[in-house]
């Protein structure tokens, strides 16, 4: 069987009647889930409020998601080879692909950081082979990370070994098995063993891998058998030795791949679909949420300072609160953009009014103090004015933190206060924040600014 027919046959299985529902497209919600994440990423990448460093980090994720969505559309089958250095992973990849795509006999060196480990990829007619660096040099955690990463980008993993399993190999096998990917254990370099030796080693491997790999999925291959020394008699009857190259023997593995495609066909296609709606999109969604929260936190702080200074400096006491409300509404307009749910100025104003009403009900005492302080400001002179102004500005600051956080919560929930309503949501925000430390920080920051303003 030529290498290039493998995928055609696998695909034949996947789309044939044997496979039933296999050929049906990915579950709709899975695809739209990943498309949504891709869209969200795309808009963040173009968002100037996101710091450039974060954008470039997201660009990597975006590249991966696009690649994966692409793969989903094309219906490729990704097979990864995994194992220790020099077990013949690259050679096996070549043998399955039917051409020399990966360098054989090249040590990947001392890759100790799985995050930088390179996954090589080569394809032929929709069959994509993923070659991985060896796991020898990696510590337990990095090995696990690499295993997850490999499982994530493949539909099926072939674990390659060339003898009994070491402790590390068994651990890696367990990690891979836990990812629920179809898993094969290939004992490579079969040409090195005698027939009996080989079958007892296979038996032993089946035992050690039991519970992780099915017995029938543990098999022997020779990806790149050593040249054979052949002795021939020449015309003069003299013995002549010469080296004769031998072709790879991976027929048993091919047969198993076909059988697995039949057995796991459904799973394979579901994995294809679920992969990106699953772990990766969760991760990326979490990162997007983090990024938005960081940007929002910056924004809120920016408005806290602006409002604190405005309140502290405003010479007309009663106007303080009006100026403050205007700033809060402007902040909420910007926050709504960060969360991708833009509000108009009028909507923001109404939202601020709702939140302020809840805050006033909750903290009437503080707010009336602010009014008193506001009224007092400008009466006395000297440094105490600055101190009073800073204290009052700090209250304005604190109010902005609360309004910002409450608006943020409303936006994160998709413009909703949830079942418990605005009152409960605002009360929870107030309870979750350390008022005294916010006021202290605000006072210090405002005093610093007011003093330099006066100087
Ligand atoms: N005897 C024998 N040697 C093999 C076989 N497969 C690979 N090798 C040799 O093992 C060495 C490592 O192979 P390679 O594919 O680079 O291993 P990798 O580090 O796992 O990618 C090379 O020298 C190969 O020629 C095989 O089936 N039989
Ligand atoms: Mg290699």
Tab-separated table of C-alpha atoms and ligand atoms in Angstrom:
chain	number	residue	atom	x	y	z
A	1	UNK	CA	0.000	0.000	0.000
A	2	UNK	CA	1.505	3.308	-1.034
A	3	UNK	CA	1.794	6.027	1.591
A	4	UNK	CA	-0.443	8.407	-0.237
A	5	UNK	CA	-3.386	6.060	-0.194
A	6	UNK	CA	-3.596	5.906	3.586
A	7	UNK	CA	-5.526	9.085	4.049
A	8	UNK	CA	-7.712	8.368	1.076
A	9	UNK	CA	-8.645	5.110	2.681
A	10	UNK	CA	-9.151	6.677	6.083
A	11	UNK	CA	-11.301	9.323	4.539
A	12	UNK	CA	-13.153	6.638	2.672
A	13	UNK	CA	-13.936	5.041	6.002
A	14	UNK	CA	-14.917	8.281	7.583
A	15	UNK	CA	-17.334	9.185	4.848
A	16	UNK	CA	-18.605	5.710	4.031
A	17	UNK	CA	-21.862	4.212	5.141
A	18	UNK	CA	-19.990	2.064	7.683
A	19	UNK	CA	-19.279	5.198	9.546
A	20	UNK	CA	-22.854	6.376	9.638
A	21	UNK	CA	-23.091	9.865	11.015
A	22	UNK	CA	-19.362	10.408	10.869
A	23	UNK	CA	-19.418	12.555	7.783
A	24	UNK	CA	-21.982	14.961	9.186
A	25	UNK	CA	-20.553	18.362	9.945
A	26	UNK	CA	-19.263	19.360	13.336
A	27	UNK	CA	-21.864	20.064	16.001
A	28	UNK	CA	-23.161	23.503	15.263
A	29	UNK	CA	-22.616	24.997	18.679
A	30	UNK	CA	-19.030	23.777	18.758
A	31	UNK	CA	-18.226	25.507	15.501
A	32	UNK	CA	-20.067	28.673	16.275
A	33	UNK	CA	-18.427	28.689	19.691
A	34	UNK	CA	-14.991	28.729	18.154
A	35	UNK	CA	-16.051	31.144	15.451
A	36	UNK	CA	-17.314	33.475	18.120
A	37	UNK	CA	-13.997	33.320	19.908
A	38	UNK	CA	-12.215	33.933	16.622
A	39	UNK	CA	-14.411	36.965	15.948
A	40	UNK	CA	-13.861	38.279	19.414
A	41	UNK	CA	-10.109	37.835	19.038
A	42	UNK	CA	-10.155	39.525	15.678
A	43	UNK	CA	-11.879	42.588	17.113
A	44	UNK	CA	-9.498	42.722	20.082
A	45	UNK	CA	-6.535	42.583	17.705
A	46	UNK	CA	-7.755	45.755	16.060
A	47	UNK	CA	-8.674	47.465	19.314
A	48	UNK	CA	-6.276	50.339	20.043
A	49	UNK	CA	-7.156	50.285	23.753
A	50	UNK	CA	-5.506	46.860	24.102
A	51	UNK	CA	-1.771	47.201	24.806
A	52	UNK	CA	0.449	46.153	21.894
A	53	UNK	CA	2.126	43.416	23.968
A	54	UNK	CA	-1.200	41.812	24.771
A	55	UNK	CA	-2.284	42.129	21.164
A	56	UNK	CA	0.754	40.290	19.898
A	57	UNK	CA	0.149	37.538	22.448
A	58	UNK	CA	-3.438	37.251	21.298
A	59	UNK	CA	-2.251	37.197	17.689
A	60	UNK	CA	-0.582	33.856	18.407
A	61	UNK	CA	-3.823	32.453	19.735
A	62	UNK	CA	-5.650	33.900	16.810
A	63	UNK	CA	-3.272	32.201	14.408
A	64	UNK	CA	-3.873	28.884	16.125
A	65	UNK	CA	-7.621	29.251	16.106
A	66	UNK	CA	-7.672	30.227	12.460
A	67	UNK	CA	-5.475	27.261	11.671
A	68	UNK	CA	-7.797	24.978	13.584
A	69	UNK	CA	-10.948	26.358	12.013
A	70	UNK	CA	-9.262	25.881	8.693
A	71	UNK	CA	-8.497	22.308	9.559
A	72	UNK	CA	-12.089	21.724	10.559
A	73	UNK	CA	-13.257	22.968	7.207
A	74	UNK	CA	-10.809	20.903	5.223
A	75	UNK	CA	-11.431	17.779	7.253
A	76	UNK	CA	-7.792	16.899	7.655
A	77	UNK	CA	-6.644	14.074	9.862
A	78	UNK	CA	-3.814	14.947	12.224
A	79	UNK	CA	-1.641	12.174	13.551
A	80	UNK	CA	1.112	12.945	16.040
A	81	UNK	CA	4.130	10.813	16.861
A	82	UNK	CA	5.281	11.109	20.439
A	83	UNK	CA	8.030	9.495	22.478
A	84	UNK	CA	11.662	9.519	23.577
A	85	UNK	CA	14.460	10.914	21.450
A	86	UNK	CA	15.773	8.476	18.828
A	87	UNK	CA	12.960	5.970	19.071
A	88	UNK	CA	12.325	6.702	15.392
A	89	UNK	CA	9.422	9.170	15.535
A	90	UNK	CA	10.622	11.146	12.529
A	91	UNK	CA	11.370	7.977	10.601
A	92	UNK	CA	7.889	6.676	11.372
A	93	UNK	CA	6.319	9.940	10.267
A	94	UNK	CA	8.159	9.628	6.970
A	95	UNK	CA	7.164	6.007	6.528
A	96	UNK	CA	3.487	6.852	7.039
A	97	UNK	CA	3.603	9.859	4.754
A	98	UNK	CA	5.536	7.976	2.126
A	99	UNK	CA	8.227	10.603	1.738
A	100	UNK	CA	11.147	12.092	3.610
A	101	UNK	CA	9.437	14.998	5.325
A	102	UNK	CA	11.308	14.906	8.625
A	103	UNK	CA	15.028	14.740	9.310
A	104	UNK	CA	15.944	11.350	10.696
A	105	UNK	CA	18.792	10.811	13.122
A	106	UNK	CA	18.793	14.445	14.099
A	107	UNK	CA	18.724	14.943	17.817
A	108	UNK	CA	16.435	17.742	18.820
A	109	UNK	CA	18.984	18.488	21.481
A	110	UNK	CA	18.128	19.604	24.922
A	111	UNK	CA	14.683	21.061	24.694
A	112	UNK	CA	13.822	21.507	28.324
A	113	UNK	CA	11.033	23.976	27.807
A	114	UNK	CA	7.960	22.461	26.214
A	115	UNK	CA	6.579	25.909	25.478
A	116	UNK	CA	9.387	26.379	22.994
A	117	UNK	CA	9.393	22.848	21.745
A	118	UNK	CA	8.787	22.815	18.054
A	119	UNK	CA	6.120	20.679	16.521
A	120	UNK	CA	7.002	19.879	12.948
A	121	UNK	CA	4.237	19.258	10.521
A	122	UNK	CA	4.138	17.668	7.114
A	123	UNK	CA	1.217	16.609	5.055
A	124	UNK	CA	0.147	14.600	2.142
A	125	UNK	CA	-3.324	14.692	0.758
A	126	UNK	CA	-5.041	15.667	3.959
A	127	UNK	CA	-3.035	13.372	6.210
A	128	UNK	CA	-1.013	15.603	8.480
A	129	UNK	CA	1.850	14.114	10.459
A	130	UNK	CA	3.009	16.005	13.511
A	131	UNK	CA	6.553	15.260	14.599
A	132	UNK	CA	7.509	16.156	18.154
A	133	UNK	CA	10.768	16.663	20.014
A	134	UNK	CA	11.732	13.802	22.311
A	135	UNK	CA	10.524	13.784	25.869
A	136	UNK	CA	13.852	12.720	27.422
A	137	UNK	CA	15.074	16.102	28.501
A	138	UNK	CA	11.783	17.355	29.818
A	139	UNK	CA	10.864	17.335	33.454
A	140	UNK	CA	7.514	15.925	34.516
A	141	UNK	CA	5.592	19.146	34.196
A	142	UNK	CA	7.044	20.140	30.832
A	143	UNK	CA	6.455	16.623	29.539
A	144	UNK	CA	2.853	16.832	30.584
A	145	UNK	CA	2.493	20.223	28.939
A	146	UNK	CA	3.973	18.894	25.701
A	147	UNK	CA	1.668	15.882	25.816
A	148	UNK	CA	-1.362	18.132	26.219
A	149	UNK	CA	-0.186	20.398	23.457
A	150	UNK	CA	0.361	17.495	21.107
A	151	UNK	CA	-2.975	15.905	21.954
A	152	UNK	CA	-4.665	19.215	21.387
A	153	UNK	CA	-3.518	19.495	17.794
A	154	UNK	CA	-3.953	15.873	16.809
A	155	UNK	CA	-6.805	13.493	16.224
A	156	UNK	CA	-4.781	10.451	17.021
A	157	UNK	CA	-1.451	9.931	18.752
A	158	UNK	CA	1.102	7.237	18.036
A	159	UNK	CA	3.395	6.718	20.984
A	160	UNK	CA	6.701	5.392	19.672
A	161	UNK	CA	9.063	3.312	21.797
A	162	UNK	CA	11.990	1.066	20.917
A	163	UNK	CA	12.040	-1.319	23.852
A	164	UNK	CA	10.488	-1.716	27.270
A	165	UNK	CA	8.864	1.440	28.626
A	166	UNK	CA	10.794	3.625	31.029
A	167	UNK	CA	9.112	5.288	33.976
A	168	UNK	CA	8.986	8.583	32.026
A	169	UNK	CA	7.484	6.929	28.984
A	170	UNK	CA	4.789	5.306	31.064
A	171	UNK	CA	3.970	8.633	32.715
A	172	UNK	CA	3.740	10.360	29.343
A	173	UNK	CA	1.543	7.544	28.059
A	174	UNK	CA	-0.785	8.058	31.012
A	175	UNK	CA	-1.017	11.769	30.345
A	176	UNK	CA	-1.847	11.147	26.699
A	177	UNK	CA	-4.402	8.487	27.564
A	178	UNK	CA	-6.084	10.977	29.881
A	179	UNK	CA	-6.663	13.357	26.965
A	180	UNK	CA	-9.044	10.791	25.462
A	181	UNK	CA	-7.343	10.846	22.082
A	182	UNK	CA	-7.173	7.508	20.312
A	183	UNK	CA	-3.749	6.219	21.263
A	184	UNK	CA	-1.488	3.634	19.654
A	185	UNK	CA	1.715	2.224	21.035
A	186	UNK	CA	4.243	1.425	18.308
A	187	UNK	CA	7.282	-0.641	19.170
A	188	UNK	CA	9.725	0.544	16.540
A	189	UNK	CA	12.979	-1.014	15.310
A	190	UNK	CA	11.375	-4.438	15.137
A	191	UNK	CA	14.215	-5.467	12.843
A	192	UNK	CA	16.503	-5.550	15.848
A	193	UNK	CA	14.645	-8.371	17.495
A	194	UNK	CA	14.263	-12.014	16.723
A	195	UNK	CA	10.762	-13.271	16.138
A	196	UNK	CA	10.238	-14.801	19.612
A	197	UNK	CA	11.940	-11.926	21.353
A	198	UNK	CA	9.660	-9.505	19.534
A	199	UNK	CA	6.450	-11.289	20.416
A	200	UNK	CA	7.340	-11.597	24.076
A	201	UNK	CA	8.346	-7.917	24.198
A	202	UNK	CA	5.000	-7.007	22.619
A	203	UNK	CA	3.201	-9.130	25.190
A	204	UNK	CA	5.096	-7.377	27.939
A	205	UNK	CA	4.256	-3.930	26.499
A	206	UNK	CA	0.573	-4.822	26.239
A	207	UNK	CA	0.629	-5.710	29.901
A	208	UNK	CA	2.402	-2.534	30.964
A	209	UNK	CA	0.139	-0.336	28.868
A	210	UNK	CA	-3.039	-2.128	29.829
A	211	UNK	CA	-5.762	0.280	30.777
A	212	UNK	CA	-4.065	2.936	28.647
A	213	UNK	CA	-3.801	1.379	25.210
A	214	UNK	CA	-5.884	-1.477	23.864
A	215	UNK	CA	-3.936	-4.696	23.360
A	216	UNK	CA	-4.625	-4.664	19.621
A	217	UNK	CA	-3.306	-1.114	19.405
A	218	UNK	CA	0.131	-2.123	20.651
A	219	UNK	CA	2.144	-3.268	17.655
A	220	UNK	CA	5.581	-3.614	16.139
A	221	UNK	CA	6.953	-1.578	13.220
A	222	UNK	CA	10.274	-0.964	11.523
A	223	UNK	CA	10.215	2.631	10.308
A	224	UNK	CA	13.776	2.664	9.078
A	225	UNK	CA	15.259	-0.815	9.329
A	226	UNK	CA	19.030	-1.113	9.310
A	227	UNK	CA	20.535	-2.175	6.011
A	228	UNK	CA	20.974	-5.895	5.713
A	229	UNK	CA	24.320	-7.470	5.182
A	230	UNK	CA	23.904	-9.888	2.327
A	231	UNK	CA	26.497	-12.384	1.297
A	232	UNK	CA	26.594	-13.438	-2.295
A	233	UNK	CA	28.856	-15.651	-4.293
A	234	UNK	CA	30.488	-13.929	-7.221
A	235	UNK	CA	31.277	-15.450	-10.593
A	236	UNK	CA	34.457	-16.954	-9.147
A	237	UNK	CA	32.649	-18.549	-6.264
A	238	UNK	CA	34.000	-16.012	-3.803
A	239	UNK	CA	31.856	-14.700	-1.003
A	240	UNK	CA	31.005	-11.030	-1.294
A	241	UNK	CA	29.238	-9.049	1.382
A	242	UNK	CA	27.237	-5.974	0.642
A	243	UNK	CA	24.722	-3.782	2.435
A	244	UNK	CA	21.199	-3.905	1.176
A	245	UNK	CA	18.797	-1.179	2.204
A	246	UNK	CA	15.424	-2.352	3.459
A	247	UNK	CA	12.102	-0.587	3.037
A	248	UNK	CA	10.092	0.456	6.071
A	249	UNK	CA	7.644	-2.050	7.439
A	250	UNK	CA	4.664	-0.220	8.871
A	251	UNK	CA	1.912	-2.307	7.302
A	252	UNK	CA	0.529	-3.495	10.649
A	253	UNK	CA	0.309	0.083	11.848
A	254	UNK	CA	-1.488	1.200	8.706
A	255	UNK	CA	-4.009	-1.561	9.159
A	256	UNK	CA	-4.604	-0.502	12.748
A	257	UNK	CA	-5.035	3.129	11.705
A	258	UNK	CA	-7.703	2.040	9.275
A	259	UNK	CA	-9.391	-0.063	11.923
A	260	UNK	CA	-9.280	2.794	14.418
A	261	UNK	CA	-10.678	5.162	11.859
A	262	UNK	CA	-13.581	2.752	11.568
A	263	UNK	CA	-13.896	2.191	15.297
A	264	UNK	CA	-13.363	5.759	16.393
A	265	UNK	CA	-14.647	7.478	13.309
A	266	UNK	CA	-17.305	9.291	15.228
A	267	UNK	CA	-14.926	10.298	17.929
A	268	UNK	CA	-12.342	11.473	15.453
A	269	UNK	CA	-14.727	13.843	13.793
A	270	UNK	CA	-16.203	14.928	17.095
A	271	UNK	CA	-12.715	15.600	18.376
A	272	UNK	CA	-12.060	17.710	15.329
A	273	UNK	CA	-15.094	19.782	16.126
A	274	UNK	CA	-14.926	19.756	19.868
A	275	UNK	CA	-11.228	20.457	20.102
A	276	UNK	CA	-11.482	24.148	19.578
A	277	UNK	CA	-14.779	24.696	21.223
A	278	UNK	CA	-13.171	22.958	24.154
A	279	UNK	CA	-9.906	23.528	25.911
A	280	UNK	CA	-8.306	26.076	23.630
A	281	UNK	CA	-11.299	28.325	23.285
A	282	UNK	CA	-11.808	28.156	27.033
A	283	UNK	CA	-8.242	29.281	27.506
A	284	UNK	CA	-8.495	31.996	24.930
A	285	UNK	CA	-11.839	33.187	26.241
A	286	UNK	CA	-10.324	33.393	29.703
A	287	UNK	CA	-7.410	35.385	28.312
A	288	UNK	CA	-9.764	37.735	26.479
A	289	UNK	CA	-11.739	38.238	29.676
A	290	UNK	CA	-8.511	38.925	31.596
A	291	UNK	CA	-7.344	41.365	28.961
A	292	UNK	CA	-10.632	43.197	29.031
A	293	UNK	CA	-10.600	43.351	32.798
A	294	UNK	CA	-7.061	44.718	32.820
A	295	UNK	CA	-7.974	47.351	30.246
A	296	UNK	CA	-11.141	48.177	32.193
A	297	UNK	CA	-9.211	48.466	35.461
A	298	UNK	CA	-6.825	50.936	33.822
A	299	UNK	CA	-9.700	52.892	32.427
A	300	UNK	CA	-11.488	53.048	35.772
A	301	UNK	CA	-8.328	54.227	37.483
A	302	UNK	CA	-7.839	56.896	34.860
A	303	UNK	CA	-11.353	58.215	35.544
A	304	UNK	CA	-10.860	57.908	39.301
A	305	UNK	CA	-7.913	60.257	39.078
A	306	UNK	CA	-9.741	62.610	36.733
A	307	UNK	CA	-12.795	62.677	38.944
A	308	UNK	CA	-10.853	62.903	42.189
A	309	UNK	CA	-8.891	65.874	40.866
A	310	UNK	CA	-12.001	67.490	39.360
A	311	UNK	CA	-13.933	67.162	42.594
A	312	UNK	CA	-11.013	68.425	44.668
A	313	UNK	CA	-10.290	71.421	42.458
A	314	UNK	CA	-13.775	72.499	41.549
A	315	UNK	CA	-14.376	75.877	43.150
A	316	UNK	CA	-18.162	75.714	42.957
A	317	UNK	CA	-19.136	73.118	45.550
A	318	UNK	CA	-22.474	71.934	44.206
A	319	UNK	CA	-21.124	71.580	40.679
A	320	UNK	CA	-18.684	68.954	41.975
A	321	UNK	CA	-21.237	66.219	41.860
A	322	UNK	CA	-22.550	67.219	38.446
A	323	UNK	CA	-19.077	67.238	36.947
A	324	UNK	CA	-18.539	63.898	38.598
A	325	UNK	CA	-21.680	62.365	37.111
A	326	UNK	CA	-20.628	63.523	33.642
A	327	UNK	CA	-17.255	61.857	34.049
A	328	UNK	CA	-18.853	58.623	35.260
A	329	UNK	CA	-21.102	58.474	32.214
A	330	UNK	CA	-18.114	59.057	29.936
A	331	UNK	CA	-16.273	56.247	31.709
A	332	UNK	CA	-19.196	53.859	31.268
A	333	UNK	CA	-19.352	54.658	27.544
A	334	UNK	CA	-15.709	53.634	27.273
A	335	UNK	CA	-16.134	50.560	29.450
A	336	UNK	CA	-18.986	49.399	27.251
A	337	UNK	CA	-16.636	49.543	24.265
A	338	UNK	CA	-13.996	47.498	26.088
A	339	UNK	CA	-16.606	44.809	26.655
A	340	UNK	CA	-17.779	44.970	23.064
A	341	UNK	CA	-21.308	46.098	24.005
A	342	UNK	CA	-21.230	49.789	23.156
A	343	UNK	CA	-23.713	51.996	25.010
A	344	UNK	CA	-24.796	55.445	23.885
A	345	UNK	CA	-24.079	58.406	26.100
A	346	UNK	CA	-27.748	58.508	27.119
A	347	UNK	CA	-27.773	54.800	27.984
A	348	UNK	CA	-24.603	55.248	30.017
A	349	UNK	CA	-26.151	58.169	31.836
A	350	UNK	CA	-29.155	56.038	32.732
A	351	UNK	CA	-26.946	53.174	33.873
A	352	UNK	CA	-24.912	55.530	36.068
A	353	UNK	CA	-28.175	56.883	37.517
A	354	UNK	CA	-29.349	53.354	38.373
A	355	UNK	CA	-26.043	52.489	40.023
A	356	UNK	CA	-25.821	55.814	41.861
A	357	UNK	CA	-29.326	55.374	43.223
A	358	UNK	CA	-28.348	51.979	44.630
A	359	UNK	CA	-25.147	53.406	46.064
A	360	UNK	CA	-26.990	56.324	47.636
A	361	UNK	CA	-29.432	53.936	49.265
A	362	UNK	CA	-26.596	51.794	50.534
A	363	UNK	CA	-24.272	54.539	51.658
A	364	UNK	CA	-26.351	57.585	52.323
A	365	UNK	CA	-24.090	58.538	55.195
A	366	UNK	CA	-20.956	58.690	53.101
A	367	UNK	CA	-22.646	60.584	50.354
A	368	UNK	CA	-24.037	63.211	52.688
A	369	UNK	CA	-20.557	63.585	54.172
A	370	UNK	CA	-19.362	64.274	50.682
A	371	UNK	CA	-21.990	67.011	50.365
A	372	UNK	CA	-20.899	68.548	53.658
A	373	UNK	CA	-17.287	68.436	52.609
A	374	UNK	CA	-18.277	69.882	49.286
A	375	UNK	CA	-20.068	72.704	51.017
A	376	UNK	CA	-17.133	73.315	53.371
A	377	UNK	CA	-14.561	73.460	50.658
A	378	UNK	CA	-13.296	76.965	49.948
A	379	UNK	CA	-14.289	78.202	53.402
A	380	UNK	CA	-10.954	77.682	55.053
A	381	UNK	CA	-7.560	78.426	53.572
A	382	UNK	CA	-4.078	76.916	53.485
A	383	UNK	CA	-2.935	73.344	53.449
A	384	UNK	CA	-6.047	72.148	55.260
A	385	UNK	CA	-7.995	73.091	52.164
A	386	UNK	CA	-5.815	70.797	50.171
A	387	UNK	CA	-6.298	68.043	52.707
A	388	UNK	CA	-10.063	68.527	52.794
A	389	UNK	CA	-10.173	68.685	49.011
A	390	UNK	CA	-8.101	65.509	48.751
A	391	UNK	CA	-10.377	63.735	51.212
A	392	UNK	CA	-13.406	64.771	49.247
A	393	UNK	CA	-11.750	63.922	45.958
A	394	UNK	CA	-10.999	60.509	47.415
A	395	UNK	CA	-14.699	59.949	48.007
A	396	UNK	CA	-15.365	60.894	44.410
A	397	UNK	CA	-12.650	58.441	43.405
A	398	UNK	CA	-14.204	55.693	45.508
A	399	UNK	CA	-17.620	56.352	43.999
A	400	UNK	CA	-16.115	56.044	40.539
A	401	UNK	CA	-14.507	52.716	41.422
A	402	UNK	CA	-17.894	51.452	42.577
A	403	UNK	CA	-19.738	52.783	39.547
A	404	UNK	CA	-17.059	51.442	37.206
A	405	UNK	CA	-17.059	48.004	38.806
A	406	UNK	CA	-20.833	47.813	38.876
A	407	UNK	CA	-21.061	48.854	35.217
A	408	UNK	CA	-18.364	46.305	34.394
A	409	UNK	CA	-20.348	43.564	36.086
A	410	UNK	CA	-23.455	44.599	34.187
A	411	UNK	CA	-21.539	44.482	30.897
A	412	UNK	CA	-19.815	41.167	31.599
A	413	UNK	CA	-23.215	39.616	32.221
A	414	UNK	CA	-24.257	40.819	28.743
A	415	UNK	CA	-26.007	44.030	29.827
A	416	UNK	CA	-27.920	42.446	32.644
A	417	UNK	CA	-28.102	42.668	36.416
A	418	UNK	CA	-28.991	39.011	36.592
A	419	UNK	CA	-31.833	37.531	38.567
A	420	UNK	CA	-30.951	39.181	41.831
A	421	UNK	CA	-31.205	42.652	40.316
A	422	UNK	CA	-29.197	45.852	40.520
A	423	UNK	CA	-29.563	46.315	44.265
A	424	UNK	CA	-27.976	42.984	45.096
A	425	UNK	CA	-25.251	43.377	42.434
A	426	UNK	CA	-24.219	46.822	43.683
A	427	UNK	CA	-24.283	45.668	47.305
A	428	UNK	CA	-22.001	42.748	46.429
A	429	UNK	CA	-19.537	45.050	44.711
A	430	UNK	CA	-19.475	47.386	47.701
A	431	UNK	CA	-18.917	44.438	50.034
A	432	UNK	CA	-16.152	42.969	47.871
A	433	UNK	CA	-13.987	46.081	47.825
A	434	UNK	CA	-11.806	47.318	50.668
A	435	UNK	CA	-13.099	50.858	51.068
A	436	UNK	CA	-10.432	52.076	53.464
A	437	UNK	CA	-7.504	51.014	51.336
A	438	UNK	CA	-9.079	52.529	48.223
A	439	UNK	CA	-9.669	55.813	50.080
A	440	UNK	CA	-6.127	55.798	51.440
A	441	UNK	CA	-4.598	55.211	48.035
A	442	UNK	CA	-6.861	57.862	46.504
A	443	UNK	CA	-5.999	60.452	49.159
A	444	UNK	CA	-2.292	59.893	48.731
A	445	UNK	CA	-2.447	60.042	44.958
A	446	UNK	CA	-4.651	63.169	44.992
A	447	UNK	CA	-2.542	64.954	47.611
A	448	UNK	CA	0.519	64.324	45.482
A	449	UNK	CA	-1.232	65.789	42.451
A	450	UNK	CA	-2.824	68.707	44.280
A	451	UNK	CA	0.484	69.722	45.834
A	452	UNK	CA	2.324	69.613	42.553
A	453	UNK	CA	-0.606	71.509	41.047
A	454	UNK	CA	-0.168	74.280	43.610
A	455	UNK	CA	3.610	74.364	43.401
B	1	LIG	N1	17.282	-0.446	13.202
B	1	LIG	C1	16.373	0.510	13.076
B	1	LIG	N2	16.704	1.791	13.271
B	1	LIG	C2	15.747	2.733	13.143
B	1	LIG	C3	14.411	2.411	12.854
B	1	LIG	N3	13.702	3.561	12.835
B	1	LIG	C4	14.555	4.550	13.093
B	1	LIG	N4	15.797	4.056	13.270
B	1	LIG	C5	17.001	4.833	13.531
B	1	LIG	O1	16.902	5.467	14.788
B	1	LIG	C6	17.558	6.731	14.754
B	1	LIG	C7	16.639	7.814	15.223
B	1	LIG	O2	15.562	7.959	14.328
B	1	LIG	P1	14.689	9.296	14.311
B	1	LIG	O3	13.547	9.051	13.416
B	1	LIG	O4	15.528	10.468	14.016
B	1	LIG	O5	14.238	9.320	15.823
B	1	LIG	P2	13.457	10.445	16.616
B	1	LIG	O6	14.446	11.172	17.455
B	1	LIG	O7	12.495	9.712	17.472
B	1	LIG	O8	12.788	11.317	15.618
B	1	LIG	C8	18.011	6.952	13.315
B	1	LIG	O9	19.358	6.647	13.227
B	1	LIG	C9	17.170	5.977	12.540
B	1	LIG	O10	17.809	5.518	11.372
B	1	LIG	C10	14.089	1.029	12.644
B	1	LIG	O11	12.961	0.659	12.400
B	1	LIG	N5	15.094	0.135	12.782
B	2	LIG	MG1	13.011	13.320	15.269
